[in-house]
Amino acid sequence: YGLDLKDSGTTATGEAVGQPDAGAVIDDGESKDCLICLCEEKNTIIMPCAHLCVCKECGQSLKEKKFTCPVCRGEIGSLIPFNLRMVRK
């Protein structure tokens, strides 16, 4: 995923990384597994891009190491806990 690269404000295709719509959470797809460790459930929203793609532990590790979002390469400003089980029944 190129986690060692710093974000320059654009995605790999050159699109600008913008703010999501208010209240929009962008689920990374059908899989419920974290994109980094692939063994824990996604339960953390990366802000400001609002991608729901990592578990708590991987999200904290990404933020501590100043890595970028694994989906859009946007800067990680904060992490929000999210219970995916309450949404999917």
Short mmCIF file of the N, C-alpha and C atoms (twelve columns), coordinates in Angstrom:
data_MODEL
# 
_entry.id   MODEL 
# 
loop_
_atom_site.group_PDB 
_atom_site.id 
_atom_site.type_symbol 
_atom_site.label_atom_id 
_atom_site.label_alt_id 
_atom_site.label_comp_id 
_atom_site.label_asym_id 
_atom_site.label_seq_id 
_atom_site.Cartn_x 
_atom_site.Cartn_y 
_atom_site.Cartn_z 
_atom_site.pdbx_PDB_model_num 
ATOM 1   N N  . TYR A 1  0.806   -1.214  0.000   1 
ATOM 2   C CA . TYR A 1  0.000   0.000   0.000   1 
ATOM 3   C C  . TYR A 1  0.841   1.267   0.000   1 
ATOM 4   N N  . GLY A 2  2.122   1.184   0.020   1 
ATOM 5   C CA . GLY A 2  2.958   2.377   -0.001  1 
ATOM 6   C C  . GLY A 2  2.832   3.196   1.262   1 
ATOM 7   N N  . LEU A 3  2.768   2.545   2.419   1 
ATOM 8   C CA . LEU A 3  2.542   3.256   3.664   1 
ATOM 9   C C  . LEU A 3  3.703   4.140   4.083   1 
ATOM 10  N N  . ASP A 4  4.863   3.964   3.464   1 
ATOM 11  C CA . ASP A 4  6.007   4.779   3.848   1 
ATOM 12  C C  . ASP A 4  6.048   6.110   3.112   1 
ATOM 13  N N  . LEU A 5  5.117   6.364   2.208   1 
ATOM 14  C CA . LEU A 5  5.095   7.608   1.442   1 
ATOM 15  C C  . LEU A 5  4.224   8.650   2.118   1 
ATOM 16  N N  . LYS A 6  4.637   9.883   2.068   1 
ATOM 17  C CA . LYS A 6  3.836   10.985  2.596   1 
ATOM 18  C C  . LYS A 6  2.847   11.422  1.545   1 
ATOM 19  N N  . ASP A 7  1.674   11.894  1.981   1 
ATOM 20  C CA . ASP A 7  0.644   12.352  1.052   1 
ATOM 21  C C  . ASP A 7  0.915   13.786  0.634   1 
ATOM 22  N N  . SER A 8  0.715   14.050  -0.643  1 
ATOM 23  C CA . SER A 8  0.917   15.402  -1.151  1 
ATOM 24  C C  . SER A 8  -0.404  16.106  -1.400  1 
ATOM 25  N N  . GLY A 9  -1.512  15.520  -0.884  1 
ATOM 26  C CA . GLY A 9  -2.813  16.132  -1.078  1 
ATOM 27  C C  . GLY A 9  -3.544  15.608  -2.297  1 
ATOM 28  N N  . THR A 10 -2.985  14.589  -2.957  1 
ATOM 29  C CA . THR A 10 -3.650  13.999  -4.107  1 
ATOM 30  C C  . THR A 10 -3.616  12.481  -3.996  1 
ATOM 31  N N  . THR A 11 -4.511  11.829  -4.721  1 
ATOM 32  C CA . THR A 11 -4.517  10.370  -4.757  1 
ATOM 33  C C  . THR A 11 -3.527  9.902   -5.802  1 
ATOM 34  N N  . ALA A 12 -3.383  8.583   -5.946  1 
ATOM 35  C CA . ALA A 12 -2.456  8.022   -6.921  1 
ATOM 36  C C  . ALA A 12 -2.828  8.413   -8.349  1 
ATOM 37  N N  . THR A 13 -4.112  8.709   -8.590  1 
ATOM 38  C CA . THR A 13 -4.555  9.098   -9.932  1 
ATOM 39  C C  . THR A 13 -4.501  10.609  -10.142 1 
ATOM 40  N N  . GLY A 14 -4.025  11.345  -9.146  1 
ATOM 41  C CA . GLY A 14 -3.878  12.789  -9.279  1 
ATOM 42  C C  . GLY A 14 -5.090  13.582  -8.840  1 
ATOM 43  N N  . GLU A 15 -6.121  12.907  -8.286  1 
ATOM 44  C CA . GLU A 15 -7.301  13.611  -7.820  1 
ATOM 45  C C  . GLU A 15 -7.006  14.249  -6.465  1 
ATOM 46  N N  . ALA A 16 -7.572  15.412  -6.248  1 
ATOM 47  C CA . ALA A 16 -7.372  16.096  -4.981  1 
ATOM 48  C C  . ALA A 16 -8.104  15.347  -3.881  1 
ATOM 49  N N  . VAL A 17 -7.469  15.277  -2.697  1 
ATOM 50  C CA . VAL A 17 -8.107  14.659  -1.548  1 
ATOM 51  C C  . VAL A 17 -8.936  15.733  -0.883  1 
ATOM 52  N N  . GLY A 18 -10.247 15.529  -0.859  1 
ATOM 53  C CA . GLY A 18 -11.141 16.544  -0.302  1 
ATOM 54  C C  . GLY A 18 -11.832 16.065  0.948   1 
ATOM 55  N N  . GLN A 19 -12.676 16.890  1.478   1 
ATOM 56  C CA . GLN A 19 -13.449 16.557  2.661   1 
ATOM 57  C C  . GLN A 19 -14.682 15.765  2.249   1 
ATOM 58  N N  . PRO A 20 -15.076 14.752  3.037   1 
ATOM 59  C CA . PRO A 20 -16.286 13.996  2.732   1 
ATOM 60  C C  . PRO A 20 -17.524 14.827  3.034   1 
ATOM 61  N N  . ASP A 21 -18.670 14.398  2.508   1 
ATOM 62  C CA . ASP A 21 -19.927 15.045  2.859   1 
ATOM 63  C C  . ASP A 21 -20.138 14.883  4.350   1 
ATOM 64  N N  . ALA A 22 -20.837 15.825  4.951   1 
ATOM 65  C CA . ALA A 22 -21.078 15.773  6.389   1 
ATOM 66  C C  . ALA A 22 -21.777 14.473  6.761   1 
ATOM 67  N N  . GLY A 23 -21.200 13.749  7.698   1 
ATOM 68  C CA . GLY A 23 -21.786 12.506  8.161   1 
ATOM 69  C C  . GLY A 23 -21.549 11.311  7.265   1 
ATOM 70  N N  . ALA A 24 -20.802 11.458  6.198   1 
ATOM 71  C CA . ALA A 24 -20.580 10.350  5.264   1 
ATOM 72  C C  . ALA A 24 -19.445 9.467   5.760   1 
ATOM 73  N N  . VAL A 25 -19.718 8.173   5.894   1 
ATOM 74  C CA . VAL A 25 -18.689 7.187   6.222   1 
ATOM 75  C C  . VAL A 25 -18.513 6.329   4.992   1 
ATOM 76  N N  . ILE A 26 -17.303 6.235   4.520   1 
ATOM 77  C CA . ILE A 26 -17.035 5.501   3.298   1 
ATOM 78  C C  . ILE A 26 -16.470 4.138   3.661   1 
ATOM 79  N N  . ASP A 27 -17.320 3.121   3.540   1 
ATOM 80  C CA . ASP A 27 -16.879 1.749   3.814   1 
ATOM 81  C C  . ASP A 27 -16.045 1.292   2.632   1 
ATOM 82  N N  . ASP A 28 -14.942 0.643   2.914   1 
ATOM 83  C CA . ASP A 28 -14.018 0.224   1.873   1 
ATOM 84  C C  . ASP A 28 -14.512 -0.966  1.056   1 
ATOM 85  N N  . GLY A 29 -15.709 -1.433  1.281   1 
ATOM 86  C CA . GLY A 29 -16.227 -2.531  0.471   1 
ATOM 87  C C  . GLY A 29 -16.911 -3.598  1.288   1 
ATOM 88  N N  . GLU A 30 -17.144 -4.735  0.664   1 
ATOM 89  C CA . GLU A 30 -17.897 -5.827  1.260   1 
ATOM 90  C C  . GLU A 30 -17.176 -6.498  2.425   1 
ATOM 91  N N  . SER A 31 -15.866 -6.599  2.354   1 
ATOM 92  C CA . SER A 31 -15.115 -7.298  3.377   1 
ATOM 93  C C  . SER A 31 -15.211 -6.585  4.710   1 
ATOM 94  N N  . LYS A 32 -15.288 -7.357  5.783   1 
ATOM 95  C CA . LYS A 32 -15.321 -6.762  7.113   1 
ATOM 96  C C  . LYS A 32 -13.947 -6.756  7.764   1 
ATOM 97  N N  . ASP A 33 -12.932 -7.252  7.043   1 
ATOM 98  C CA . ASP A 33 -11.585 -7.363  7.594   1 
ATOM 99  C C  . ASP A 33 -10.766 -6.094  7.378   1 
ATOM 100 N N  . CYS A 34 -9.928  -5.807  8.348   1 
ATOM 101 C CA . CYS A 34 -8.993  -4.679  8.287   1 
ATOM 102 C C  . CYS A 34 -8.087  -4.827  7.065   1 
ATOM 103 N N  . LEU A 35 -7.860  -3.744  6.343   1 
ATOM 104 C CA . LEU A 35 -7.003  -3.786  5.159   1 
ATOM 105 C C  . LEU A 35 -5.527  -3.984  5.482   1 
ATOM 106 N N  . ILE A 36 -5.130  -3.731  6.712   1 
ATOM 107 C CA . ILE A 36 -3.721  -3.834  7.075   1 
ATOM 108 C C  . ILE A 36 -3.391  -5.237  7.605   1 
ATOM 109 N N  . CYS A 37 -4.055  -5.671  8.665   1 
ATOM 110 C CA . CYS A 37 -3.715  -6.969  9.267   1 
ATOM 111 C C  . CYS A 37 -4.526  -8.130  8.687   1 
ATOM 112 N N  . LEU A 38 -5.654  -7.845  8.081   1 
ATOM 113 C CA . LEU A 38 -6.529  -8.844  7.452   1 
ATOM 114 C C  . LEU A 38 -7.069  -9.895  8.421   1 
ATOM 115 N N  . CYS A 39 -6.971  -9.659  9.736   1 
ATOM 116 C CA . CYS A 39 -7.486  -10.657 10.676  1 
ATOM 117 C C  . CYS A 39 -8.463  -10.075 11.694  1 
ATOM 118 N N  . GLU A 40 -8.477  -8.777  11.884  1 
ATOM 119 C CA . GLU A 40 -9.421  -8.135  12.785  1 
ATOM 120 C C  . GLU A 40 -10.507 -7.444  11.963  1 
ATOM 121 N N  . GLU A 41 -11.667 -7.190  12.588  1 
ATOM 122 C CA . GLU A 41 -12.752 -6.484  11.918  1 
ATOM 123 C C  . GLU A 41 -12.457 -4.997  11.817  1 
ATOM 124 N N  . LYS A 42 -12.889 -4.389  10.701  1 
ATOM 125 C CA . LYS A 42 -12.791 -2.936  10.575  1 
ATOM 126 C C  . LYS A 42 -13.664 -2.325  11.666  1 
ATOM 127 N N  . ASN A 43 -13.098 -1.407  12.442  1 
ATOM 128 C CA . ASN A 43 -13.888 -0.773  13.499  1 
ATOM 129 C C  . ASN A 43 -13.423 0.651   13.783  1 
ATOM 130 N N  . THR A 44 -12.682 1.228   12.844  1 
ATOM 131 C CA . THR A 44 -12.141 2.573   13.044  1 
ATOM 132 C C  . THR A 44 -12.264 3.384   11.765  1 
ATOM 133 N N  . ILE A 45 -12.813 4.588   11.897  1 
ATOM 134 C CA . ILE A 45 -12.955 5.503   10.762  1 
ATOM 135 C C  . ILE A 45 -11.768 6.448   10.758  1 
ATOM 136 N N  . ILE A 46 -11.126 6.575   9.615   1 
ATOM 137 C CA . ILE A 46 -10.007 7.505   9.458   1 
ATOM 138 C C  . ILE A 46 -10.581 8.854   9.025   1 
ATOM 139 N N  . MET A 47 -10.198 9.897   9.722   1 
ATOM 140 C CA . MET A 47 -10.675 11.244  9.381   1 
ATOM 141 C C  . MET A 47 -9.506  12.087  8.898   1 
ATOM 142 N N  . PRO A 48 -9.681  12.992  7.975   1 
ATOM 143 C CA . PRO A 48 -10.936 13.555  7.498   1 
ATOM 144 C C  . PRO A 48 -11.543 12.844  6.289   1 
ATOM 145 N N  . CYS A 49 -10.927 11.801  5.751   1 
ATOM 146 C CA . CYS A 49 -11.453 11.168  4.541   1 
ATOM 147 C C  . CYS A 49 -12.659 10.280  4.815   1 
ATOM 148 N N  . ALA A 50 -12.873 9.871   6.069   1 
ATOM 149 C CA . ALA A 50 -14.014 9.054   6.505   1 
ATOM 150 C C  . ALA A 50 -14.000 7.642   5.938   1 
ATOM 151 N N  . HIS A 51 -12.823 7.087   5.664   1 
ATOM 152 C CA . HIS A 51 -12.741 5.702   5.205   1 
ATOM 153 C C  . HIS A 51 -12.800 4.757   6.405   1 
ATOM 154 N N  . LEU A 52 -13.662 3.755   6.306   1 
ATOM 155 C CA . LEU A 52 -13.788 2.716   7.313   1 
ATOM 156 C C  . LEU A 52 -13.049 1.503   6.769   1 
ATOM 157 N N  . CYS A 53 -11.766 1.364   7.126   1 
ATOM 158 C CA . CYS A 53 -10.945 0.349   6.471   1 
ATOM 159 C C  . CYS A 53 -9.938  -0.334  7.379   1 
ATOM 160 N N  . VAL A 54 -9.849  0.043   8.657   1 
ATOM 161 C CA . VAL A 54 -8.842  -0.531  9.550   1 
ATOM 162 C C  . VAL A 54 -9.426  -0.869  10.915  1 
ATOM 163 N N  . CYS A 55 -8.710  -1.726  11.638  1 
ATOM 164 C CA . CYS A 55 -9.068  -2.011  13.030  1 
ATOM 165 C C  . CYS A 55 -8.412  -0.938  13.920  1 
ATOM 166 N N  . LYS A 56 -8.777  -0.934  15.174  1 
ATOM 167 C CA . LYS A 56 -8.271  0.068   16.113  1 
ATOM 168 C C  . LYS A 56 -6.750  0.044   16.207  1 
ATOM 169 N N  . GLU A 57 -6.184  -1.143  16.359  1 
ATOM 170 C CA . GLU A 57 -4.740  -1.268  16.544  1 
ATOM 171 C C  . GLU A 57 -3.970  -0.789  15.313  1 
ATOM 172 N N  . CYS A 58 -4.403  -1.204  14.136  1 
ATOM 173 C CA . CYS A 58 -3.720  -0.785  12.901  1 
ATOM 174 C C  . CYS A 58 -3.897  0.712   12.665  1 
ATOM 175 N N  . GLY A 59 -5.074  1.234   12.966  1 
ATOM 176 C CA . GLY A 59 -5.313  2.670   12.820  1 
ATOM 177 C C  . GLY A 59 -4.383  3.481   13.700  1 
ATOM 178 N N  . GLN A 60 -4.230  3.052   14.958  1 
ATOM 179 C CA . GLN A 60 -3.332  3.749   15.875  1 
ATOM 180 C C  . GLN A 60 -1.891  3.671   15.397  1 
ATOM 181 N N  . SER A 61 -1.506  2.514   14.890  1 
ATOM 182 C CA . SER A 61 -0.145  2.346   14.373  1 
ATOM 183 C C  . SER A 61 0.107   3.260   13.175  1 
ATOM 184 N N  . LEU A 62 -0.858  3.329   12.250  1 
ATOM 185 C CA . LEU A 62 -0.727  4.208   11.086  1 
ATOM 186 C C  . LEU A 62 -0.571  5.661   11.513  1 
ATOM 187 N N  . LYS A 63 -1.404  6.084   12.475  1 
ATOM 188 C CA . LYS A 63 -1.360  7.478   12.930  1 
ATOM 189 C C  . LYS A 63 -0.051  7.794   13.659  1 
ATOM 190 N N  . GLU A 64 0.380   6.896   14.536  1 
ATOM 191 C CA . GLU A 64 1.625   7.114   15.284  1 
ATOM 192 C C  . GLU A 64 2.833   7.236   14.357  1 
ATOM 193 N N  . LYS A 65 2.838   6.439   13.299  1 
ATOM 194 C CA . LYS A 65 3.959   6.451   12.363  1 
ATOM 195 C C  . LYS A 65 3.797   7.493   11.264  1 
ATOM 196 N N  . LYS A 66 2.712   8.279   11.365  1 
ATOM 197 C CA . LYS A 66 2.423   9.350   10.404  1 
ATOM 198 C C  . LYS A 66 2.275   8.829   8.978   1 
ATOM 199 N N  . PHE A 67 1.708   7.610   8.860   1 
ATOM 200 C CA . PHE A 67 1.391   7.057   7.549   1 
ATOM 201 C C  . PHE A 67 0.087   7.674   7.058   1 
ATOM 202 N N  . THR A 68 -0.303  7.328   5.860   1 
ATOM 203 C CA . THR A 68 -1.524  7.879   5.272   1 
ATOM 204 C C  . THR A 68 -2.615  6.816   5.213   1 
ATOM 205 N N  . CYS A 69 -3.819  7.243   4.863   1 
ATOM 206 C CA . CYS A 69 -4.953  6.325   4.715   1 
ATOM 207 C C  . CYS A 69 -4.614  5.286   3.640   1 
ATOM 208 N N  . PRO A 70 -4.827  3.993   3.919   1 
ATOM 209 C CA . PRO A 70 -4.497  2.970   2.927   1 
ATOM 210 C C  . PRO A 70 -5.408  2.966   1.702   1 
ATOM 211 N N  . VAL A 71 -6.518  3.689   1.750   1 
ATOM 212 C CA . VAL A 71 -7.436  3.740   0.613   1 
ATOM 213 C C  . VAL A 71 -7.126  4.912   -0.306  1 
ATOM 214 N N  . CYS A 72 -7.031  6.118   0.263   1 
ATOM 215 C CA . CYS A 72 -6.892  7.321   -0.575  1 
ATOM 216 C C  . CYS A 72 -5.559  8.039   -0.419  1 
ATOM 217 N N  . ARG A 73 -4.723  7.580   0.495   1 
ATOM 218 C CA . ARG A 73 -3.422  8.206   0.783   1 
ATOM 219 C C  . ARG A 73 -3.554  9.591   1.426   1 
ATOM 220 N N  . GLY A 74 -4.751  9.885   1.933   1 
ATOM 221 C CA . GLY A 74 -4.964  11.163  2.613   1 
ATOM 222 C C  . GLY A 74 -4.330  11.159  3.994   1 
ATOM 223 N N  . GLU A 75 -4.008  12.323  4.481   1 
ATOM 224 C CA . GLU A 75 -3.415  12.463  5.808   1 
ATOM 225 C C  . GLU A 75 -4.403  12.022  6.875   1 
ATOM 226 N N  . ILE A 76 -3.918  11.371  7.918   1 
ATOM 227 C CA . ILE A 76 -4.775  10.916  9.016   1 
ATOM 228 C C  . ILE A 76 -4.778  11.995  10.093  1 
ATOM 229 N N  . GLY A 77 -5.920  12.639  10.254  1 
ATOM 230 C CA . GLY A 77 -6.048  13.676  11.269  1 
ATOM 231 C C  . GLY A 77 -6.486  13.109  12.606  1 
ATOM 232 N N  . SER A 78 -7.443  12.179  12.561  1 
ATOM 233 C CA . SER A 78 -7.939  11.550  13.778  1 
ATOM 234 C C  . SER A 78 -8.570  10.204  13.434  1 
ATOM 235 N N  . LEU A 79 -8.847  9.438   14.482  1 
ATOM 236 C CA . LEU A 79 -9.463  8.127   14.345  1 
ATOM 237 C C  . LEU A 79 -10.740 8.106   15.167  1 
ATOM 238 N N  . ILE A 80 -11.799 7.535   14.604  1 
ATOM 239 C CA . ILE A 80 -13.080 7.472   15.301  1 
ATOM 240 C C  . ILE A 80 -13.490 6.008   15.430  1 
ATOM 241 N N  . PRO A 81 -13.720 5.525   16.664  1 
ATOM 242 C CA . PRO A 81 -14.194 4.153   16.830  1 
ATOM 243 C C  . PRO A 81 -15.584 4.001   16.217  1 
ATOM 244 N N  . PHE A 82 -15.852 2.846   15.620  1 
ATOM 245 C CA . PHE A 82 -17.123 2.618   14.938  1 
ATOM 246 C C  . PHE A 82 -17.478 1.142   15.065  1 
ATOM 247 N N  . ASN A 83 -18.702 0.852   15.510  1 
ATOM 248 C CA . ASN A 83 -19.133 -0.532  15.668  1 
ATOM 249 C C  . ASN A 83 -19.899 -0.965  14.429  1 
ATOM 250 N N  . LEU A 84 -19.229 -1.654  13.527  1 
ATOM 251 C CA . LEU A 84 -19.817 -2.110  12.273  1 
ATOM 252 C C  . LEU A 84 -20.910 -3.140  12.516  1 
ATOM 253 N N  . ARG A 85 -20.828 -3.883  13.604  1 
ATOM 254 C CA . ARG A 85 -21.830 -4.909  13.907  1 
ATOM 255 C C  . ARG A 85 -23.210 -4.304  14.144  1 
ATOM 256 N N  . MET A 86 -23.263 -3.081  14.667  1 
ATOM 257 C CA . MET A 86 -24.559 -2.447  14.912  1 
ATOM 258 C C  . MET A 86 -25.226 -2.026  13.605  1 
ATOM 259 N N  . VAL A 87 -24.455 -1.822  12.545  1 
ATOM 260 C CA . VAL A 87 -24.995 -1.395  11.271  1 
ATOM 261 C C  . VAL A 87 -25.412 -2.588  10.436  1 
ATOM 262 N N  . ARG A 88 -24.572 -3.604  10.351  1 
ATOM 263 C CA . ARG A 88 -24.844 -4.814  9.558   1 
ATOM 264 C C  . ARG A 88 -25.503 -5.863  10.450  1 
ATOM 265 N N  . LYS A 89 -26.639 -6.323  10.041  1 
ATOM 266 C CA . LYS A 89 -27.332 -7.346  10.825  1 
ATOM 267 C C  . LYS A 89 -27.471 -8.606  10.051  1 
# 
